[in-house]
Short mmCIF file of C-alpha atoms in Angstrom, two decimals:
data_model
loop_
_atom_site.label_atom_id
_atom_site.label_comp_id
_atom_site.label_asym_id
_atom_site.label_seq_id
_atom_site.Cartn_x
_atom_site.Cartn_y
_atom_site.Cartn_z
CA MET A 14 -116.76 291.52 74.60
CA LYS A 15 -119.89 292.20 72.54
CA GLU A 16 -117.75 292.78 69.46
CA ALA A 17 -116.06 289.40 69.94
CA ILE A 18 -119.48 287.71 70.21
CA TRP A 19 -120.72 289.33 67.01
CA ILE A 20 -117.50 288.40 65.19
CA SER A 21 -117.93 284.77 66.34
CA LEU A 22 -121.56 284.71 65.20
CA ALA A 23 -120.54 286.17 61.84
CA ILE A 24 -117.90 283.47 61.39
CA ILE A 25 -120.42 280.73 62.27
CA ALA A 26 -122.98 282.18 59.87
CA ALA A 27 -120.39 282.48 57.11
CA SER A 28 -119.33 278.87 57.72
CA TYR A 29 -122.94 277.73 57.44
CA LEU A 30 -123.36 279.67 54.22
CA LEU A 31 -120.17 278.23 52.76
CA PHE A 32 -121.15 274.70 53.76
CA ASP A 33 -124.61 275.18 52.33
CA ARG A 34 -123.03 276.43 49.15
CA PHE A 35 -120.68 273.45 49.20
CA LEU A 36 -123.65 271.08 49.30
CA ALA A 37 -125.26 272.97 46.43
CA LEU A 38 -122.05 272.72 44.39
CA LYS A 39 -121.98 268.97 44.98
CA GLN A 40 -125.52 268.70 43.68
CA ASP A 41 -125.55 266.98 40.30
CA PRO A 42 -127.66 268.91 37.78
CA GLN A 43 -129.61 265.72 37.10
CA GLU A 44 -130.68 265.38 40.73
CA PRO A 45 -134.07 266.78 41.80
CA PRO A 46 -133.82 270.56 42.29
CA ILE A 47 -132.75 271.83 45.69
CA VAL A 48 -135.35 273.72 47.69
CA PRO A 49 -133.45 276.48 49.52
CA SER A 50 -133.88 277.35 53.19
CA LYS A 51 -133.71 280.76 54.84
CA ILE A 52 -131.50 279.26 57.55
CA PRO A 53 -128.55 277.54 55.89
CA LEU A 54 -127.72 273.94 56.72
CA VAL A 55 -130.29 273.39 59.47
CA GLY A 56 -133.33 275.34 58.24
CA HIS A 57 -135.22 272.37 56.82
CA LEU A 58 -134.42 270.28 59.87
CA ILE A 59 -135.87 272.97 62.13
CA GLY A 60 -138.93 273.22 59.89
CA LEU A 61 -139.57 269.48 60.10
CA VAL A 62 -139.15 269.43 63.86
CA MET A 63 -141.50 272.36 64.33
CA ARG A 64 -144.18 271.55 61.73
CA LYS A 65 -143.67 267.81 61.07
CA ASN A 66 -145.58 266.63 57.98
CA ASP A 67 -147.20 270.03 57.48
CA TYR A 68 -143.76 271.30 56.48
CA TYR A 69 -143.82 269.15 53.35
CA VAL A 70 -147.27 270.51 52.48
CA GLY A 71 -145.98 274.08 52.78
CA LEU A 72 -143.04 273.33 50.48
CA ARG A 73 -145.38 271.71 47.95
CA ASP A 74 -147.63 274.77 47.89
CA LYS A 75 -144.68 277.16 47.61
CA HIS A 76 -142.62 275.40 44.94
CA SER A 77 -145.06 273.09 43.04
CA LEU A 78 -142.39 270.48 42.28
CA PRO A 79 -143.03 266.79 41.55
CA ILE A 80 -139.81 265.91 43.41
CA TYR A 81 -137.13 267.99 45.12
CA THR A 82 -134.01 267.76 47.28
CA LEU A 83 -133.74 268.90 50.89
CA PRO A 84 -130.13 269.27 52.14
CA MET A 85 -130.07 267.73 55.64
CA LEU A 86 -126.74 268.40 57.38
CA THR A 87 -124.40 265.85 55.78
CA SER A 88 -127.08 264.06 53.78
CA LYS A 89 -129.95 264.70 51.37
CA LEU A 90 -133.63 263.94 51.42
CA TYR A 91 -135.47 263.41 48.13
CA VAL A 92 -139.14 264.34 48.66
CA VAL A 93 -141.58 262.87 46.14
CA ASN A 94 -144.93 264.64 45.63
CA SER A 95 -146.10 263.23 42.29
CA ILE A 96 -148.28 260.12 42.26
CA ASP A 97 -146.67 259.01 38.99
CA LEU A 98 -143.19 259.29 40.51
CA ILE A 99 -144.35 257.48 43.67
CA THR A 100 -145.45 254.63 41.41
CA SER A 101 -142.01 254.69 39.74
CA VAL A 102 -140.36 254.44 43.16
CA GLN A 103 -142.48 251.39 43.99
CA ARG A 104 -141.40 249.62 40.79
CA ILE A 105 -137.76 249.27 41.92
CA PRO A 106 -137.92 248.03 45.52
CA LYS A 107 -134.44 246.50 45.51
CA ILE A 108 -132.81 249.79 44.42
CA LEU A 109 -135.04 252.15 46.38
CA ALA A 110 -135.30 249.84 49.36
CA PHE A 111 -137.37 249.82 52.52
CA PRO A 112 -135.76 246.92 54.46
CA PRO A 113 -132.65 248.90 55.56
CA MET A 114 -134.90 251.67 56.92
CA GLU A 115 -137.26 249.23 58.63
CA ALA A 116 -134.42 247.28 60.22
CA LYS A 117 -132.85 250.42 61.69
CA PHE A 118 -136.24 251.58 62.96
CA ALA A 119 -137.05 248.17 64.49
CA THR A 120 -133.75 247.61 66.28
CA THR A 121 -133.65 251.15 67.70
CA MET A 122 -137.29 251.03 68.77
CA CYS A 123 -137.14 247.56 70.33
CA GLY A 124 -133.70 247.72 71.94
CA SER A 125 -132.72 244.29 70.62
CA SER A 126 -129.28 242.73 71.13
CA LYS A 127 -126.39 243.01 68.67
CA GLU A 128 -126.67 239.27 67.97
CA SER A 129 -130.27 239.62 66.81
CA ASP A 130 -129.50 242.83 64.94
CA ASP A 131 -126.83 240.93 62.99
CA ILE A 132 -129.31 238.13 62.22
CA LEU A 133 -131.80 240.72 60.96
CA ALA A 134 -129.13 242.35 58.78
CA ASN A 135 -128.17 239.08 57.07
CA ASN A 136 -129.25 239.33 53.41
CA LEU A 137 -131.49 242.17 54.54
CA ASN A 138 -132.40 243.48 51.10
CA GLY A 139 -132.51 240.07 49.40
CA GLU A 140 -129.42 240.63 47.27
CA GLU A 141 -128.57 236.92 47.57
CA GLY A 142 -132.06 235.59 47.02
CA ASP A 143 -135.27 235.06 48.94
CA TRP A 144 -133.93 233.95 52.32
CA GLY A 145 -132.99 235.38 55.69
CA TYR A 146 -134.84 236.56 58.77
CA PHE A 147 -136.26 239.71 57.22
CA HIS A 148 -137.62 237.83 54.19
CA ASP A 149 -139.02 234.99 56.28
CA ALA A 150 -140.69 237.36 58.74
CA HIS A 151 -142.49 239.27 56.01
CA GLU A 152 -143.62 236.05 54.34
CA SER A 153 -144.98 234.61 57.60
CA ILE A 154 -146.79 237.83 58.57
CA GLY A 155 -148.25 238.29 55.09
CA SER A 156 -149.61 234.74 54.94
CA ALA A 157 -151.21 235.01 58.40
CA LEU A 158 -152.95 238.30 57.59
CA ALA A 159 -154.07 237.41 54.05
CA PRO A 160 -157.74 236.43 53.54
CA GLY A 161 -158.11 232.89 54.85
CA PRO A 162 -158.49 230.82 58.03
CA GLY A 163 -155.85 232.72 60.04
CA LEU A 164 -157.41 236.11 59.38
CA ASP A 165 -160.94 234.73 59.86
CA GLY A 166 -159.98 233.46 63.30
CA MET A 167 -158.60 236.83 64.37
CA ASN A 168 -161.63 238.64 63.00
CA ARG A 169 -164.07 236.46 64.94
CA VAL A 170 -162.32 237.00 68.26
CA MET A 171 -162.09 240.73 67.57
CA ILE A 172 -165.80 241.03 66.74
CA GLN A 173 -166.80 239.10 69.87
CA ASN A 174 -164.67 241.45 71.97
CA ILE A 175 -166.07 244.60 70.38
CA GLN A 176 -169.64 243.34 70.79
CA HIS A 177 -168.97 242.65 74.48
CA SER A 178 -167.52 246.15 74.88
CA LEU A 179 -170.63 247.70 73.38
CA ASP A 180 -172.91 245.55 75.52
CA LYS A 181 -171.35 247.23 78.55
CA LEU A 182 -172.51 250.64 77.32
CA GLU A 183 -176.16 249.84 77.95
CA SER A 184 -177.66 252.41 80.33
CA GLN A 185 -177.75 251.25 83.91
CA GLN A 186 -180.75 252.08 86.08
CA GLY A 187 -181.83 254.76 83.64
CA GLN A 188 -178.49 256.60 83.79
CA ALA A 189 -176.67 257.28 80.53
CA VAL A 190 -173.05 256.19 80.27
CA VAL A 191 -170.54 259.05 80.04
CA LEU A 192 -167.08 258.37 78.62
CA LYS A 193 -164.11 259.94 76.90
CA LEU A 194 -164.32 258.90 73.26
CA GLY A 195 -160.60 258.69 72.54
CA GLU A 196 -159.80 256.91 75.77
CA TRP A 197 -162.62 254.42 75.23
CA SER A 198 -161.57 253.76 71.62
CA ARG A 199 -157.96 253.19 72.62
CA HIS A 200 -158.73 250.75 75.44
CA GLU A 201 -161.38 248.72 73.63
CA ILE A 202 -159.36 248.47 70.40
CA THR A 203 -156.27 247.55 72.41
CA MET A 204 -158.06 244.69 74.13
CA ALA A 205 -160.00 243.46 71.08
CA THR A 206 -156.86 243.46 68.92
CA THR A 207 -154.45 241.90 71.40
CA ASN A 208 -156.96 239.24 72.45
CA SER A 209 -157.34 238.28 68.79
CA VAL A 210 -153.56 238.11 68.30
CA TYR A 211 -152.30 236.62 71.58
CA GLY A 212 -155.23 234.51 72.80
CA GLN A 213 -156.00 233.56 76.39
CA GLY A 214 -152.49 234.39 77.61
CA ASN A 215 -152.63 237.94 76.24
CA PRO A 216 -150.14 240.03 78.28
CA PHE A 217 -152.26 243.14 77.72
CA ARG A 218 -154.95 241.73 80.01
CA ASP A 219 -152.76 243.02 82.81
CA PRO A 220 -153.70 246.73 83.09
CA ARG A 221 -150.11 247.52 84.04
CA ILE A 222 -148.85 246.18 80.71
CA GLU A 223 -151.49 248.09 78.74
CA LYS A 224 -150.51 251.29 80.58
CA ALA A 225 -146.80 250.63 80.06
CA PHE A 226 -147.28 250.03 76.34
CA TRP A 227 -148.95 253.41 75.80
CA GLU A 228 -146.29 255.12 77.92
CA PHE A 229 -143.71 253.57 75.60
CA GLU A 230 -145.64 254.72 72.53
CA ASN A 231 -145.90 258.25 73.92
CA GLY A 232 -142.12 258.48 74.36
CA LEU A 233 -141.18 256.66 71.17
CA VAL A 234 -139.90 259.75 69.38
CA MET A 235 -137.09 260.24 71.91
CA ILE A 236 -136.07 256.59 71.60
CA LEU A 237 -135.88 256.92 67.80
CA VAL A 238 -133.87 260.16 68.00
CA ASN A 239 -131.38 257.92 69.82
CA ARG A 240 -129.34 260.68 71.42
CA PHE A 241 -128.57 259.87 75.07
CA PRO A 242 -131.80 257.82 75.33
CA SER A 243 -130.99 256.76 78.91
CA LEU A 244 -131.48 260.42 79.82
CA THR A 245 -134.00 261.70 77.27
CA ALA A 246 -136.20 258.59 77.02
CA ARG A 247 -135.78 256.96 80.42
CA LYS A 248 -139.50 256.58 81.15
CA ALA A 249 -140.30 255.21 77.69
CA ILE A 250 -137.44 252.71 77.82
CA ARG A 251 -138.51 251.51 81.25
CA ALA A 252 -142.07 251.04 79.94
CA ARG A 253 -140.82 249.20 76.83
CA ASP A 254 -138.73 246.85 78.96
CA GLN A 255 -141.73 246.13 81.17
CA VAL A 256 -143.82 245.08 78.15
CA ALA A 257 -140.92 243.06 76.72
CA GLU A 258 -140.57 241.17 79.99
CA ALA A 259 -144.28 240.30 79.91
CA PHE A 260 -143.84 238.93 76.39
CA ARG A 261 -140.77 236.94 77.46
CA VAL A 262 -142.88 235.21 80.13
CA TYR A 263 -145.65 234.68 77.54
CA PHE A 264 -143.34 232.98 75.03
CA GLU A 265 -141.36 230.94 77.57
CA ALA A 266 -144.66 229.56 78.92
CA LYS A 267 -145.59 228.57 75.32
CA LYS A 268 -148.82 230.56 75.52
CA HIS A 269 -148.39 231.62 71.90
CA VAL A 270 -149.48 228.14 70.78
CA TYR A 271 -153.00 229.13 71.88
CA GLY A 272 -152.79 232.45 70.06
CA SER A 273 -153.39 233.41 66.45
CA THR A 274 -151.64 232.10 63.36
CA LEU A 275 -149.93 235.50 63.23
CA VAL A 276 -148.13 235.25 66.58
CA GLN A 277 -147.30 231.58 66.01
CA ASN A 278 -145.78 232.37 62.61
CA ARG A 279 -143.73 235.22 64.03
CA TYR A 280 -142.38 233.07 66.86
CA ASN A 281 -141.57 230.10 64.61
CA THR A 282 -139.81 232.33 62.08
CA SER A 283 -137.67 233.90 64.81
CA MET A 284 -136.73 230.50 66.25
CA LYS A 285 -135.88 229.19 62.78
CA ASN A 286 -133.43 232.09 62.39
CA LYS A 287 -131.97 231.54 65.88
CA VAL A 288 -133.27 234.72 67.50
CA SER A 289 -133.27 234.49 71.31
CA VAL A 290 -136.54 234.42 73.24
CA GLU A 291 -135.53 237.69 74.91
CA ASP A 292 -135.28 239.41 71.53
CA ILE A 293 -138.41 237.71 70.18
CA ALA A 294 -140.17 239.40 73.10
CA ARG A 295 -138.57 242.75 72.30
CA PHE A 296 -139.52 242.55 68.64
CA GLU A 297 -143.07 241.69 69.70
CA VAL A 298 -143.30 245.06 71.44
CA GLY A 299 -142.58 246.63 68.04
CA ASN A 300 -145.15 244.37 66.40
CA SER A 301 -147.71 245.65 68.90
CA ILE A 302 -146.99 249.19 67.74
CA ALA A 303 -147.88 248.09 64.22
CA VAL A 304 -151.23 246.52 65.13
CA LEU A 305 -152.43 249.09 67.70
CA VAL A 306 -151.19 252.62 67.13
CA ASN A 307 -153.29 253.55 64.09
CA THR A 308 -156.53 251.60 64.51
CA ALA A 309 -157.65 253.31 67.73
CA PRO A 310 -157.42 256.90 66.37
CA ALA A 311 -159.07 255.75 63.12
CA VAL A 312 -162.06 254.53 65.14
CA PHE A 313 -162.11 257.84 67.02
CA TRP A 314 -162.20 259.88 63.80
CA MET A 315 -164.83 257.65 62.19
CA LEU A 316 -167.13 258.10 65.18
CA PHE A 317 -166.40 261.82 65.26
CA TYR A 318 -167.23 262.41 61.58
CA PHE A 319 -170.34 260.22 61.60
CA TYR A 320 -171.92 261.52 64.79
CA SER A 321 -171.07 265.15 64.04
CA ASN A 322 -172.91 264.86 60.70
CA PRO A 323 -176.56 263.80 61.34
CA ALA A 324 -177.31 263.45 57.62
CA LEU A 325 -174.38 261.10 57.08
CA LEU A 326 -175.27 259.15 60.23
CA LYS A 327 -178.86 258.62 59.06
CA GLU A 328 -177.77 257.69 55.54
CA CYS A 329 -175.38 255.04 56.83
CA ARG A 330 -177.85 253.66 59.36
CA ASP A 331 -180.48 253.30 56.64
CA GLU A 332 -177.95 251.67 54.32
CA ILE A 333 -176.78 249.17 56.96
CA GLY A 334 -180.39 248.52 57.97
CA SER A 335 -181.08 247.13 54.51
CA VAL A 336 -178.68 244.21 55.07
CA ILE A 337 -179.78 243.34 58.62
CA ALA A 338 -181.60 240.02 59.07
CA ASN A 339 -184.51 240.47 61.51
CA THR A 340 -185.96 237.48 63.38
CA LYS A 341 -189.00 237.79 65.62
CA GLU A 342 -188.56 236.05 68.95
CA LYS A 343 -190.63 235.69 72.12
CA ASN A 344 -188.99 238.60 73.92
CA GLY A 345 -188.34 240.88 70.97
CA THR A 346 -186.35 240.99 67.75
CA ARG A 347 -182.99 239.40 67.00
CA LYS A 348 -180.98 241.50 64.58
CA THR A 349 -178.15 239.74 62.79
CA VAL A 350 -175.51 241.83 61.05
CA ASP A 351 -173.07 240.21 58.60
CA ILE A 352 -170.00 242.47 58.53
CA THR A 353 -168.87 241.03 55.19
CA SER A 354 -172.24 241.93 53.67
CA VAL A 355 -171.94 245.43 55.12
CA LYS A 356 -168.55 245.94 53.44
CA GLN A 357 -169.92 244.70 50.12
CA ASN A 358 -173.31 246.44 50.09
CA CYS A 359 -172.91 249.78 51.90
CA PRO A 360 -171.12 252.15 49.49
CA VAL A 361 -171.84 255.31 51.49
CA LEU A 362 -170.26 253.79 54.59
CA THR A 363 -167.18 252.52 52.79
CA SER A 364 -166.73 255.76 50.85
CA ALA A 365 -166.95 257.74 54.09
CA PHE A 366 -164.37 255.41 55.63
CA GLN A 367 -161.94 256.14 52.80
CA GLU A 368 -162.58 259.85 53.12
CA VAL A 369 -161.78 259.73 56.83
CA LEU A 370 -158.49 258.02 55.98
CA ARG A 371 -157.74 260.69 53.38
CA GLN A 372 -158.49 263.49 55.82
CA ARG A 373 -156.66 262.02 58.81
CA THR A 374 -153.67 260.08 57.47
CA LEU A 375 -150.24 261.66 57.89
CA GLY A 376 -147.75 258.83 57.48
CA ALA A 377 -144.88 258.76 55.01
CA GLN A 378 -143.16 255.97 53.12
CA VAL A 379 -139.35 256.04 53.16
CA ARG A 380 -136.72 254.31 51.06
CA GLN A 381 -132.92 254.11 51.03
CA VAL A 382 -131.14 254.56 47.70
CA MET A 383 -128.95 251.47 47.34
CA GLN A 384 -127.14 252.61 44.18
CA ASP A 385 -127.11 255.63 41.91
CA THR A 386 -130.22 255.41 39.77
CA MET A 387 -132.32 257.46 37.37
CA LEU A 388 -135.91 257.71 38.54
CA ASP A 389 -138.38 257.71 35.68
CA GLY A 390 -135.44 258.38 33.34
CA ARG A 391 -135.31 262.00 34.55
CA TYR A 392 -134.05 262.35 38.11
CA LEU A 393 -130.72 261.12 39.44
CA LEU A 394 -130.94 259.70 42.96
CA LYS A 395 -127.59 259.23 44.71
CA LYS A 396 -126.56 256.15 46.67
CA ASP A 397 -127.14 256.21 50.46
CA MET A 398 -129.58 259.12 50.31
CA THR A 399 -133.17 258.86 51.54
CA VAL A 400 -136.41 259.03 49.54
CA ILE A 401 -139.59 260.06 51.36
CA MET A 402 -143.18 260.10 50.07
CA PRO A 403 -145.41 262.00 52.55
CA SER A 404 -149.02 260.83 52.37
CA LEU A 405 -150.32 264.14 53.69
CA VAL A 406 -148.93 265.91 50.62
CA VAL A 407 -150.85 263.63 48.26
CA HIS A 408 -154.02 263.59 50.36
CA THR A 409 -154.25 267.41 50.45
CA ASP A 410 -153.30 268.15 46.84
CA PRO A 411 -156.01 270.11 44.95
CA ALA A 412 -154.53 268.90 41.67
CA VAL A 413 -155.39 265.33 42.71
CA TRP A 414 -158.69 265.76 44.56
CA GLY A 415 -160.17 268.93 43.12
CA PRO A 416 -161.09 272.32 44.60
CA ASP A 417 -163.00 270.76 47.52
CA VAL A 418 -159.88 268.95 48.75
CA SER A 419 -160.13 270.51 52.23
CA GLU A 420 -163.80 269.52 52.66
CA PHE A 421 -165.05 266.25 54.09
CA ASN A 422 -167.00 264.74 51.18
CA HIS A 423 -168.31 261.35 52.28
CA ARG A 424 -169.37 260.47 48.72
CA ARG A 425 -165.98 261.18 47.16
CA PHE A 426 -165.06 257.51 46.69
CA MET A 427 -168.43 256.25 45.48
CA LYS A 428 -168.81 254.83 42.00
CA GLY A 429 -170.43 257.36 39.71
CA ASN A 430 -168.82 260.33 41.43
CA LYS A 431 -168.16 262.93 38.72
CA THR A 432 -164.64 263.59 39.99
CA LYS A 433 -163.55 260.00 40.50
CA PRO A 434 -160.25 260.08 42.38
CA ASN A 435 -157.12 258.30 41.26
CA PRO A 436 -157.18 255.01 43.26
CA LYS A 437 -153.40 255.25 43.69
CA ALA A 438 -153.79 258.58 45.50
CA LEU A 439 -155.13 257.08 48.74
CA ARG A 440 -151.93 256.22 50.62
CA ALA A 441 -153.32 255.30 54.06
CA PHE A 442 -151.85 251.77 53.90
CA GLY A 443 -148.76 252.59 51.85
CA GLY A 444 -148.25 250.87 48.53
CA GLY A 445 -146.14 248.55 46.42
CA THR A 446 -144.10 245.85 48.14
CA THR A 447 -144.48 247.63 51.48
CA LEU A 448 -148.28 247.68 51.42
CA CYS A 449 -149.47 247.19 55.01
CA PRO A 450 -150.15 243.44 55.48
CA GLY A 451 -152.61 244.17 58.30
CA ARG A 452 -154.90 246.37 56.20
CA HIS A 453 -157.67 243.74 55.91
CA PHE A 454 -157.82 243.15 59.66
CA ALA A 455 -157.64 246.88 60.45
CA THR A 456 -160.38 247.72 57.93
CA THR A 457 -162.70 245.05 59.34
CA GLU A 458 -162.02 246.11 62.93
CA ILE A 459 -162.64 249.80 62.27
CA LEU A 460 -165.82 249.24 60.25
CA ALA A 461 -167.17 246.61 62.65
CA THR A 462 -166.68 248.86 65.69
CA VAL A 463 -168.31 251.86 64.03
CA VAL A 464 -171.21 249.84 62.57
CA MET A 465 -171.99 248.20 65.92
CA CYS A 466 -171.93 251.57 67.67
CA MET A 467 -174.04 253.38 65.07
CA LEU A 468 -176.75 250.73 65.10
CA ARG A 469 -177.10 250.60 68.86
CA TYR A 470 -176.30 254.04 70.30
CA ASP A 471 -176.54 257.77 69.96
CA LEU A 472 -173.55 259.81 71.10
CA PHE A 473 -173.86 263.38 72.39
CA PRO A 474 -170.87 265.59 73.32
CA LEU A 475 -171.35 266.90 76.86
CA ASP A 476 -170.48 270.46 75.86
CA GLY A 477 -173.08 270.32 73.06
CA ARG A 478 -170.59 270.70 70.19
CA TRP A 479 -168.62 268.32 68.03
CA THR A 480 -165.39 270.35 67.86
CA PRO A 481 -162.54 268.63 66.02
CA PRO A 482 -159.48 268.40 68.30
CA LYS A 483 -156.07 269.51 67.08
CA THR A 484 -153.46 266.88 66.19
CA ALA A 485 -150.12 268.65 66.61
CA LYS A 486 -148.89 266.11 69.17
CA SER A 487 -149.28 263.05 66.94
CA ASN A 488 -146.53 260.49 67.45
CA ILE A 489 -143.76 260.19 64.86
CA ALA A 490 -144.72 256.52 64.34
CA ALA A 491 -148.39 257.34 63.77
CA VAL A 492 -149.97 256.94 60.35
CA VAL A 493 -153.34 258.23 61.53
CA MET A 494 -153.49 261.59 63.33
CA GLU A 495 -153.88 261.31 67.08
CA PRO A 496 -156.20 263.82 68.79
CA ASP A 497 -154.43 266.19 71.20
CA THR A 498 -157.51 266.40 73.42
CA ASP A 499 -160.39 264.05 74.10
CA ILE A 500 -164.14 264.49 73.66
CA THR A 501 -166.45 263.53 76.54
CA VAL A 502 -169.70 262.02 75.26
CA LYS A 503 -172.97 260.72 76.65
CA VAL A 504 -173.95 257.30 75.29
CA VAL A 505 -177.69 256.69 74.90
CA PRO A 506 -179.35 253.55 73.42
CA ARG A 507 -181.22 254.38 70.22
CA GLU A 508 -184.97 254.63 70.35
CA GLY A 509 -186.70 251.44 69.28
CA THR A 510 -183.81 249.13 70.22
CA ALA A 511 -184.81 248.29 73.79
CA ASP A 512 -186.22 244.86 72.86
CA CYS A 513 -183.49 244.01 70.34
CA GLU A 514 -180.84 241.32 70.66
CA TRP A 515 -177.80 241.87 68.45
CA ASP A 516 -175.65 239.31 66.66
CA PHE A 517 -172.64 240.39 64.64
CA LYS A 518 -170.89 237.80 62.53
CA LEU A 519 -168.18 237.43 59.93
CA PRO A 520 -168.47 234.23 57.85
CA ASP A 521 -165.46 232.57 56.26
CA SER A 522 -164.88 234.63 53.17
CA ASN A 523 -162.14 235.57 50.79
CA MET A 524 -164.10 238.67 49.81
CA ILE A 525 -162.22 241.84 50.76
CA PHE A 526 -162.99 245.51 50.59
CA GLY A 527 -160.40 247.14 48.32
CA VAL A 528 -159.36 250.34 50.10
CA VAL A 529 -156.09 250.65 48.16
CA ALA A 530 -155.39 250.38 44.44
CA GLU A 531 -153.54 247.07 44.84
CA ASP A 532 -156.71 245.39 46.19
CA ARG A 533 -159.17 246.85 43.71
CA HIS A 534 -160.43 245.13 40.58
CA ASP A 535 -162.87 247.72 39.21
#
């Protein structure tokens, strides 16, 4: 019996080796070089499941290749490490295309009907011109989130909500407020963001819907794996359907007409392309993933880095203090903070923000190869294969950032820094035609929350130490690392602020803070 088992295992192993060899033989010599695996056929897949984005970093360090091929069962994955090659990928968006990947992700995640999936697939990659649901949706979202009245309106509601949240942290009857930093960040960002998008009828005002949304987000990976989801992702699917039903009620009651330009544009675009209200609601659940999942952990990490570094905290407070307008009143001092002025005149703060994104971003940009093509005139990419550009690889590359790449250097992005980084190397919001359209809103929300908190409160971890939590459990859809454990903090009003009244404002302005290369003009 044992002999038969060993013979069977030997046959299986030999088959794997032969198949692995078969894939290697099919590899065109002009394709990026294959990176071998110790376990034939499935070794890289196991590595990615076990180590996620860290697996790409390990392969970069071991092989030092600008681009390479990973055999993945019956397909191939082209992994791009070089910034120059990433730029080359971005130059040919119709050949190395994102829409087919995004459409598959969206329909699987949202559970939309076949009818709506077919509408989404119509002229998906724009081969027949600039029309179709996918094109219209991106145009309507981009226009709503570009600097202008629509974005200004969302920003004002968001800032009012964040200010109200911070007002509630005032000590009561001499007792300091104690809270979990990650939990607080998630809830307050969820409410500030969704109130700014959906208006008075915001479905997330129902605590059951907020809870269901984060249950869905937590189980998203099993939905995307899409293998027997009714068994493996039952709880997440039930939560998703609960949120979708709340959105269906929202849209059928026409509450979106009192919401932001963003939600109105999305609804109107869907109706124009004959998408049912039921599927508009389902797609809105996916849109909520886009606006919520990464901002909350970004706020958490900003607060963590600033409050765990007293020198940085003082430097930023002094810097922000120089742009505060102080007005003496009968009962004290009114302090007015212009968030636009902060973004324009506080280089330490904005540099530190970019460094947090560099340290804590793990997303990857993916593309489908639509036809055989030569990348940069050197590497053959085969039709129907997948290109991936892991941000973590670029953000942790000593060749890009220097020998202190693993250190948190809050001055790294300041003008005059001796080792000025390549602006294209910060990939937190993607790049090219798939640059995140919500980057301006997210940047303002993160900076506004952190600035308001720094000016008004001191935070002290209850255990006396600012220990960075691990991030191994971060969701597959996350671009910013999610902390595995929370930090309990005591919130204490800063000395000298007892008689202060705070006003935070954001005037109409087309001035933006250029986090990514595409927005910079220096």
